[in-house]
Amino acid sequence: MRYILVEYAHAQDDDPVRVYSEVDREDLETRRVEFYDNGLWFAYGEEHGGDEALSKAPFPADVRALNVPGEVTARTIPASVFREVWDQAAERPDGFMGMFF
């Protein structure tokens, strides 16, 4: 498994500003947590469901290929960072319901 953080400098209101992804040996996304500027977040995969929202395209072997200077920054992160974000996502209401808690 690889763990990737993609950050968007100028995301639109309906686009995430940070996306944490878990990627398997075939470079396919297996879990993802998205964070938005307005405080909402969404988790996909495993117990959160929504597998259809996971990327169908494989990630590049070198995630730096996703970088666009001043716009998009992609980097590999430690598994422990992804697990911490994933575990926190499991403890909070997500998405739309998160606005009420």
CSV table of N, CA, C and O in Angstrom, one decimal:
chain,number,residue,atom,x,y,z
A,1,MET,N,0.8,-1.2,0.0
A,1,MET,CA,0.0,0.0,0.0
A,1,MET,C,0.9,1.2,0.0
A,1,MET,O,2.0,1.3,0.6
A,2,ARG,N,0.4,2.3,-0.7
A,2,ARG,CA,1.0,3.6,-0.6
A,2,ARG,C,-0.1,4.6,-0.1
A,2,ARG,O,-1.3,4.3,-0.3
A,3,TYR,N,0.4,5.7,0.4
A,3,TYR,CA,-0.6,6.7,1.0
A,3,TYR,C,-0.2,8.0,0.4
A,3,TYR,O,1.0,8.4,0.4
A,4,ILE,N,-1.1,8.7,-0.1
A,4,ILE,CA,-0.9,9.9,-0.9
A,4,ILE,C,-1.7,11.1,-0.4
A,4,ILE,O,-2.9,10.9,-0.1
A,5,LEU,N,-1.1,12.3,-0.3
A,5,LEU,CA,-1.9,13.5,0.0
A,5,LEU,C,-1.8,14.4,-1.2
A,5,LEU,O,-0.7,14.7,-1.7
A,6,VAL,N,-3.0,14.8,-1.7
A,6,VAL,CA,-3.0,15.8,-2.8
A,6,VAL,C,-3.7,17.0,-2.3
A,6,VAL,O,-4.8,16.9,-1.7
A,7,GLU,N,-3.0,18.2,-2.4
A,7,GLU,CA,-3.6,19.4,-2.0
A,7,GLU,C,-3.8,20.4,-3.1
A,7,GLU,O,-3.0,20.4,-4.1
A,8,TYR,N,-5.0,21.0,-3.1
A,8,TYR,CA,-5.3,22.0,-4.2
A,8,TYR,C,-5.3,23.4,-3.7
A,8,TYR,O,-6.0,23.7,-2.7
A,9,ALA,N,-4.5,24.2,-4.3
A,9,ALA,CA,-4.3,25.6,-3.8
A,9,ALA,C,-5.6,26.5,-4.1
A,9,ALA,O,-5.9,27.4,-3.3
A,10,HIS,N,-6.2,26.3,-5.2
A,10,HIS,CA,-7.3,27.1,-5.6
A,10,HIS,C,-8.6,26.3,-5.9
A,10,HIS,O,-9.2,26.5,-7.0
A,11,ALA,N,-9.0,25.5,-5.0
A,11,ALA,CA,-10.2,24.7,-5.2
A,11,ALA,C,-11.4,25.5,-5.2
A,11,ALA,O,-11.6,26.5,-4.5
A,12,GLN,N,-12.4,25.1,-6.0
A,12,GLN,CA,-13.7,25.7,-6.1
A,12,GLN,C,-14.4,25.3,-4.8
A,12,GLN,O,-14.1,24.3,-4.1
A,13,ASP,N,-15.5,26.0,-4.5
A,13,ASP,CA,-16.3,25.6,-3.2
A,13,ASP,C,-16.7,24.2,-3.2
A,13,ASP,O,-16.8,23.6,-2.1
A,14,ASP,N,-17.0,23.6,-4.3
A,14,ASP,CA,-17.5,22.2,-4.4
A,14,ASP,C,-16.4,21.2,-4.6
A,14,ASP,O,-16.7,20.1,-4.9
A,15,ASP,N,-15.2,21.6,-4.5
A,15,ASP,CA,-14.0,20.7,-4.7
A,15,ASP,C,-13.2,20.6,-3.4
A,15,ASP,O,-13.1,21.6,-2.7
A,16,PRO,N,-12.7,19.5,-3.1
A,16,PRO,CA,-11.9,19.4,-1.9
A,16,PRO,C,-10.6,20.1,-2.0
A,16,PRO,O,-10.0,20.4,-3.1
A,17,VAL,N,-10.1,20.5,-0.8
A,17,VAL,CA,-8.8,21.2,-0.8
A,17,VAL,C,-7.7,20.2,-0.4
A,17,VAL,O,-6.5,20.5,-0.8
A,18,ARG,N,-8.0,19.1,0.3
A,18,ARG,CA,-7.1,18.1,0.6
A,18,ARG,C,-7.7,16.7,0.4
A,18,ARG,O,-8.8,16.5,0.8
A,19,VAL,N,-7.0,15.8,-0.3
A,19,VAL,CA,-7.5,14.5,-0.5
A,19,VAL,C,-6.4,13.5,0.0
A,19,VAL,O,-5.3,13.5,-0.5
A,20,TYR,N,-6.7,12.7,0.9
A,20,TYR,CA,-5.8,11.6,1.4
A,20,TYR,C,-6.3,10.3,0.8
A,20,TYR,O,-7.5,10.0,0.9
A,21,SER,N,-5.4,9.6,0.1
A,21,SER,CA,-5.7,8.4,-0.6
A,21,SER,C,-4.8,7.2,-0.1
A,21,SER,O,-3.6,7.4,0.1
A,22,GLU,N,-5.5,6.0,0.0
A,22,GLU,CA,-4.7,4.8,0.1
A,22,GLU,C,-4.8,4.1,-1.2
A,22,GLU,O,-5.8,4.0,-1.9
A,23,VAL,N,-3.6,3.6,-1.7
A,23,VAL,CA,-3.5,3.1,-3.0
A,23,VAL,C,-2.9,1.7,-2.9
A,23,VAL,O,-1.9,1.5,-2.2
A,24,ASP,N,-3.5,0.7,-3.6
A,24,ASP,CA,-3.0,-0.7,-3.5
A,24,ASP,C,-1.8,-1.0,-4.4
A,24,ASP,O,-1.3,0.0,-5.1
A,25,ARG,N,-1.4,-2.2,-4.5
A,25,ARG,CA,-0.2,-2.6,-5.3
A,25,ARG,C,-0.4,-2.3,-6.8
A,25,ARG,O,0.5,-2.2,-7.6
A,26,GLU,N,-1.7,-2.3,-7.3
A,26,GLU,CA,-2.0,-2.0,-8.7
A,26,GLU,C,-2.2,-0.5,-8.9
A,26,GLU,O,-2.6,-0.1,-10.0
A,27,ASP,N,-1.8,0.3,-7.9
A,27,ASP,CA,-1.9,1.8,-8.0
A,27,ASP,C,-3.4,2.3,-8.0
A,27,ASP,O,-3.6,3.4,-8.5
A,28,LEU,N,-4.3,1.4,-7.6
A,28,LEU,CA,-5.7,1.8,-7.6
A,28,LEU,C,-6.1,2.3,-6.2
A,28,LEU,O,-5.7,1.7,-5.2
A,29,GLU,N,-7.0,3.3,-6.1
A,29,GLU,CA,-7.4,3.9,-4.8
A,29,GLU,C,-8.3,2.9,-4.1
A,29,GLU,O,-9.3,2.4,-4.7
A,30,THR,N,-8.1,2.6,-2.8
A,30,THR,CA,-8.9,1.7,-2.1
A,30,THR,C,-9.7,2.5,-1.0
A,30,THR,O,-10.7,2.0,-0.6
A,31,ARG,N,-9.1,3.6,-0.5
A,31,ARG,CA,-9.8,4.4,0.5
A,31,ARG,C,-9.4,5.9,0.3
A,31,ARG,O,-8.3,6.1,-0.2
A,32,ARG,N,-10.3,6.8,0.6
A,32,ARG,CA,-10.1,8.2,0.4
A,32,ARG,C,-10.8,9.0,1.4
A,32,ARG,O,-12.0,8.7,1.8
A,33,VAL,N,-10.2,10.1,1.9
A,33,VAL,CA,-10.8,11.1,2.8
A,33,VAL,C,-10.6,12.5,2.1
A,33,VAL,O,-9.5,12.8,1.8
A,34,GLU,N,-11.7,13.2,1.9
A,34,GLU,CA,-11.7,14.5,1.2
A,34,GLU,C,-12.0,15.6,2.3
A,34,GLU,O,-13.0,15.4,3.0
A,35,PHE,N,-11.3,16.7,2.3
A,35,PHE,CA,-11.6,17.8,3.2
A,35,PHE,C,-11.9,19.0,2.3
A,35,PHE,O,-11.2,19.3,1.4
A,36,TYR,N,-12.9,19.8,2.7
A,36,TYR,CA,-13.3,21.0,2.0
A,36,TYR,C,-13.1,22.2,2.9
A,36,TYR,O,-13.1,22.1,4.1
A,37,ASP,N,-12.9,23.4,2.2
A,37,ASP,CA,-12.6,24.6,2.9
A,37,ASP,C,-13.7,25.0,3.9
A,37,ASP,O,-13.5,25.6,4.9
A,38,ASN,N,-15.0,24.6,3.6
A,38,ASN,CA,-16.1,25.0,4.5
A,38,ASN,C,-16.2,24.0,5.7
A,38,ASN,O,-17.2,24.2,6.5
A,39,GLY,N,-15.3,23.1,5.9
A,39,GLY,CA,-15.3,22.2,7.1
A,39,GLY,C,-15.9,20.9,6.8
A,39,GLY,O,-15.8,20.0,7.6
A,40,LEU,N,-16.6,20.7,5.7
A,40,LEU,CA,-17.2,19.4,5.4
A,40,LEU,C,-16.1,18.4,5.0
A,40,LEU,O,-15.0,18.8,4.5
A,41,TRP,N,-16.3,17.1,5.1
A,41,TRP,CA,-15.4,16.1,4.7
A,41,TRP,C,-16.2,14.9,4.3
A,41,TRP,O,-17.3,14.7,4.8
A,42,PHE,N,-15.6,14.1,3.5
A,42,PHE,CA,-16.3,12.8,3.1
A,42,PHE,C,-15.2,11.7,3.0
A,42,PHE,O,-14.1,11.9,2.6
A,43,ALA,N,-15.6,10.5,3.5
A,43,ALA,CA,-14.7,9.4,3.5
A,43,ALA,C,-15.4,8.3,2.6
A,43,ALA,O,-16.6,8.1,2.6
A,44,TYR,N,-14.5,7.6,1.8
A,44,TYR,CA,-15.0,6.6,0.9
A,44,TYR,C,-14.2,5.3,1.0
A,44,TYR,O,-12.9,5.4,1.2
A,45,GLY,N,-14.8,4.2,0.9
A,45,GLY,CA,-14.1,2.9,1.0
A,45,GLY,C,-14.4,2.2,2.3
A,45,GLY,O,-14.8,2.9,3.3
A,46,GLU,N,-14.2,0.9,2.4
A,46,GLU,CA,-14.4,0.1,3.5
A,46,GLU,C,-15.8,0.4,4.2
A,46,GLU,O,-16.8,0.5,3.6
A,47,GLU,N,-15.7,0.6,5.5
A,47,GLU,CA,-17.0,0.8,6.3
A,47,GLU,C,-17.7,2.1,5.9
A,47,GLU,O,-18.9,2.2,6.2
A,48,HIS,N,-17.1,3.0,5.3
A,48,HIS,CA,-17.8,4.2,4.8
A,48,HIS,C,-18.6,4.0,3.5
A,48,HIS,O,-19.4,4.9,3.2
A,49,GLY,N,-18.3,3.0,2.8
A,49,GLY,CA,-19.0,2.7,1.6
A,49,GLY,C,-18.6,3.7,0.5
A,49,GLY,O,-17.5,4.3,0.6
A,50,GLY,N,-19.4,3.9,-0.5
A,50,GLY,CA,-19.1,4.8,-1.6
A,50,GLY,C,-18.0,4.4,-2.5
A,50,GLY,O,-17.3,5.3,-3.1
A,51,ASP,N,-17.7,3.1,-2.6
A,51,ASP,CA,-16.6,2.7,-3.4
A,51,ASP,C,-16.7,3.2,-4.8
A,51,ASP,O,-15.7,3.4,-5.5
A,52,GLU,N,-17.9,3.5,-5.3
A,52,GLU,CA,-18.1,4.0,-6.7
A,52,GLU,C,-17.4,5.4,-6.8
A,52,GLU,O,-17.2,5.8,-7.9
A,53,ALA,N,-17.2,6.0,-5.7
A,53,ALA,CA,-16.6,7.4,-5.8
A,53,ALA,C,-15.1,7.3,-5.9
A,53,ALA,O,-14.4,8.3,-6.1
A,54,LEU,N,-14.5,6.2,-5.6
A,54,LEU,CA,-13.0,6.0,-5.7
A,54,LEU,C,-12.6,6.1,-7.1
A,54,LEU,O,-13.3,5.7,-8.0
A,55,SER,N,-11.4,6.7,-7.3
A,55,SER,CA,-10.8,6.8,-8.6
A,55,SER,C,-10.7,5.5,-9.3
A,55,SER,O,-10.2,4.5,-8.7
A,56,LYS,N,-11.1,5.4,-10.6
A,56,LYS,CA,-11.0,4.2,-11.4
A,56,LYS,C,-9.6,4.1,-12.1
A,56,LYS,O,-9.2,3.1,-12.5
A,57,ALA,N,-9.0,5.3,-12.2
A,57,ALA,CA,-7.7,5.4,-12.9
A,57,ALA,C,-6.6,5.1,-12.0
A,57,ALA,O,-6.6,5.6,-10.8
A,58,PRO,N,-5.6,4.4,-12.3
A,58,PRO,CA,-4.5,4.1,-11.4
A,58,PRO,C,-3.6,5.4,-11.2
A,58,PRO,O,-3.6,6.3,-12.1
A,59,PHE,N,-3.1,5.5,-10.0
A,59,PHE,CA,-2.2,6.7,-9.7
A,59,PHE,C,-0.9,6.4,-10.4
A,59,PHE,O,-0.5,5.3,-10.6
A,60,PRO,N,-0.2,7.5,-10.8
A,60,PRO,CA,1.2,7.3,-11.4
A,60,PRO,C,2.1,6.7,-10.4
A,60,PRO,O,2.0,7.0,-9.2
A,61,ALA,N,3.1,6.0,-10.8
A,61,ALA,CA,4.1,5.4,-9.9
A,61,ALA,C,4.8,6.5,-9.1
A,61,ALA,O,5.1,6.4,-7.9
A,62,ASP,N,5.1,7.7,-9.8
A,62,ASP,CA,5.7,8.8,-9.1
A,62,ASP,C,4.6,9.9,-9.0
A,62,ASP,O,4.2,10.5,-10.0
A,63,VAL,N,4.0,10.0,-7.8
A,63,VAL,CA,2.9,10.9,-7.6
A,63,VAL,C,3.2,12.4,-7.9
A,63,VAL,O,2.3,13.2,-8.1
A,64,ARG,N,4.5,12.7,-7.9
A,64,ARG,CA,4.9,14.1,-8.2
A,64,ARG,C,4.5,14.4,-9.6
A,64,ARG,O,4.4,15.6,-10.0
A,65,ALA,N,4.1,13.4,-10.5
A,65,ALA,CA,3.6,13.7,-11.8
A,65,ALA,C,2.3,14.4,-11.8
A,65,ALA,O,1.9,15.1,-12.8
A,66,LEU,N,1.6,14.4,-10.7
A,66,LEU,CA,0.3,15.1,-10.5
A,66,LEU,C,0.5,16.5,-10.2
A,66,LEU,O,-0.5,17.3,-10.2
A,67,ASN,N,1.7,16.9,-9.8
A,67,ASN,CA,2.0,18.3,-9.3
A,67,ASN,C,1.8,19.3,-10.5
A,67,ASN,O,2.2,19.1,-11.6
A,68,VAL,N,1.1,20.4,-10.2
A,68,VAL,CA,1.0,21.6,-11.1
A,68,VAL,C,1.4,22.8,-10.2
A,68,VAL,O,0.7,23.1,-9.3
A,69,PRO,N,2.6,23.4,-10.5
A,69,PRO,CA,3.1,24.5,-9.7
A,69,PRO,C,2.0,25.5,-9.4
A,69,PRO,O,1.4,26.0,-10.3
A,70,GLY,N,1.9,25.9,-8.1
A,70,GLY,CA,0.9,26.9,-7.7
A,70,GLY,C,-0.5,26.4,-7.7
A,70,GLY,O,-1.4,27.2,-7.3
A,71,GLU,N,-0.8,25.2,-8.1
A,71,GLU,CA,-2.2,24.7,-8.2
A,71,GLU,C,-2.4,23.4,-7.4
A,71,GLU,O,-3.3,23.3,-6.6
A,72,VAL,N,-1.6,22.4,-7.7
A,72,VAL,CA,-1.7,21.0,-7.1
A,72,VAL,C,-0.4,20.5,-6.6
A,72,VAL,O,0.6,20.6,-7.3
A,73,THR,N,-0.4,20.0,-5.3
A,73,THR,CA,0.8,19.4,-4.8
A,73,THR,C,0.4,18.0,-4.3
A,73,THR,O,-0.5,17.8,-3.5
A,74,ALA,N,1.1,17.0,-4.8
A,74,ALA,CA,0.9,15.6,-4.5
A,74,ALA,C,2.2,15.1,-3.9
A,74,ALA,O,3.3,15.3,-4.4
A,75,ARG,N,2.0,14.3,-2.8
A,75,ARG,CA,3.2,13.7,-2.2
A,75,ARG,C,2.8,12.4,-1.5
A,75,ARG,O,1.6,12.2,-1.1
A,76,THR,N,3.7,11.5,-1.3
A,76,THR,CA,3.5,10.3,-0.5
A,76,THR,C,3.6,10.7,0.9
A,76,THR,O,4.5,11.5,1.3
A,77,ILE,N,2.8,10.1,1.7
A,77,ILE,CA,2.8,10.3,3.2
A,77,ILE,C,2.9,9.0,3.9
A,77,ILE,O,2.6,7.9,3.3
A,78,PRO,N,3.3,9.0,5.2
A,78,PRO,CA,3.4,7.8,5.9
A,78,PRO,C,2.1,7.1,6.2
A,78,PRO,O,1.1,7.9,6.3
A,79,ALA,N,2.0,5.8,6.3
A,79,ALA,CA,0.8,5.1,6.6
A,79,ALA,C,0.2,5.6,7.9
A,79,ALA,O,-1.1,5.7,8.0
A,80,SER,N,1.0,6.0,8.8
A,80,SER,CA,0.5,6.4,10.1
A,80,SER,C,-0.4,7.7,10.0
A,80,SER,O,-1.4,7.9,10.7
A,81,VAL,N,0.0,8.6,9.1
A,81,VAL,CA,-0.7,9.8,8.9
A,81,VAL,C,-2.1,9.5,8.3
A,81,VAL,O,-3.1,10.0,8.7
A,82,PHE,N,-2.1,8.6,7.3
A,82,PHE,CA,-3.4,8.3,6.6
A,82,PHE,C,-4.3,7.6,7.7
A,82,PHE,O,-5.4,7.9,7.8
A,83,ARG,N,-3.7,6.7,8.5
A,83,ARG,CA,-4.5,6.0,9.5
A,83,ARG,C,-5.1,6.9,10.5
A,83,ARG,O,-6.3,6.8,10.9
A,84,GLU,N,-4.4,7.9,10.9
A,84,GLU,CA,-4.9,8.9,11.8
A,84,GLU,C,-6.0,9.7,11.2
A,84,GLU,O,-7.1,9.9,11.9
A,85,VAL,N,-5.9,10.1,10.0
A,85,VAL,CA,-7.0,10.8,9.3
A,85,VAL,C,-8.2,9.9,9.2
A,85,VAL,O,-9.3,10.3,9.4
A,86,TRP,N,-8.0,8.7,8.7
A,86,TRP,CA,-9.1,7.7,8.6
A,86,TRP,C,-9.8,7.4,9.9
A,86,TRP,O,-11.0,7.4,9.9
A,87,ASP,N,-9.0,7.2,10.9
A,87,ASP,CA,-9.6,7.0,12.3
A,87,ASP,C,-10.4,8.1,12.8
A,87,ASP,O,-11.5,8.0,13.4
A,88,GLN,N,-9.9,9.4,12.6
A,88,GLN,CA,-10.7,10.5,13.0
A,88,GLN,C,-12.0,10.7,12.2
A,88,GLN,O,-13.0,11.1,12.7
A,89,ALA,N,-11.9,10.3,10.9
A,89,ALA,CA,-13.1,10.3,10.1
A,89,ALA,C,-14.2,9.4,10.6
A,89,ALA,O,-15.4,9.7,10.6
A,90,ALA,N,-13.8,8.3,11.2
A,90,ALA,CA,-14.7,7.3,11.7
A,90,ALA,C,-15.4,7.8,13.0
A,90,ALA,O,-16.4,7.3,13.3
A,91,GLU,N,-14.7,8.7,13.7
A,91,GLU,CA,-15.3,9.2,14.9
A,91,GLU,C,-16.2,10.3,14.8
A,91,GLU,O,-16.9,10.7,15.8
A,92,ARG,N,-16.3,10.9,13.6
A,92,ARG,CA,-17.2,12.1,13.4
A,92,ARG,C,-18.2,11.8,12.4
A,92,ARG,O,-18.1,11.0,11.5
A,93,PRO,N,-19.4,12.5,12.5
A,93,PRO,CA,-20.4,12.4,11.5
A,93,PRO,C,-19.7,13.0,10.2
A,93,PRO,O,-18.9,13.9,10.3
A,94,ASP,N,-20.1,12.5,9.1
A,94,ASP,CA,-19.4,12.9,7.8
A,94,ASP,C,-20.4,13.7,6.9
A,94,ASP,O,-21.6,13.7,7.1
A,95,GLY,N,-19.8,14.3,5.9
A,95,GLY,CA,-20.5,15.0,4.9
A,95,GLY,C,-21.5,15.9,5.4
A,95,GLY,O,-21.3,16.7,6.3
A,96,PHE,N,-22.7,15.9,4.7
A,96,PHE,CA,-23.8,16.8,5.0
A,96,PHE,C,-24.2,16.8,6.5
A,96,PHE,O,-24.4,17.8,7.1
A,97,MET,N,-24.3,15.6,7.1
A,97,MET,CA,-24.7,15.5,8.5
A,97,MET,C,-23.7,16.1,9.4
A,97,MET,O,-24.0,16.6,10.5
A,98,GLY,N,-22.4,16.3,9.0
A,98,GLY,CA,-21.4,16.9,9.8
A,98,GLY,C,-21.8,18.4,10.1
A,98,GLY,O,-21.3,18.9,11.1
A,99,MET,N,-22.6,19.0,9.3
A,99,MET,CA,-23.0,20.4,9.6
A,99,MET,C,-23.9,20.5,10.8
A,99,MET,O,-24.0,21.6,11.4
A,100,PHE,N,-24.5,19.4,11.3
A,100,PHE,CA,-25.4,19.5,12.4
A,100,PHE,C,-24.9,19.0,13.7
A,100,PHE,O,-25.5,19.0,14.7
A,101,PHE,N,-23.6,18.6,13.7
A,101,PHE,CA,-23.0,18.0,14.9
A,101,PHE,C,-21.8,18.8,15.3
A,101,PHE,O,-21.1,19.3,14.5
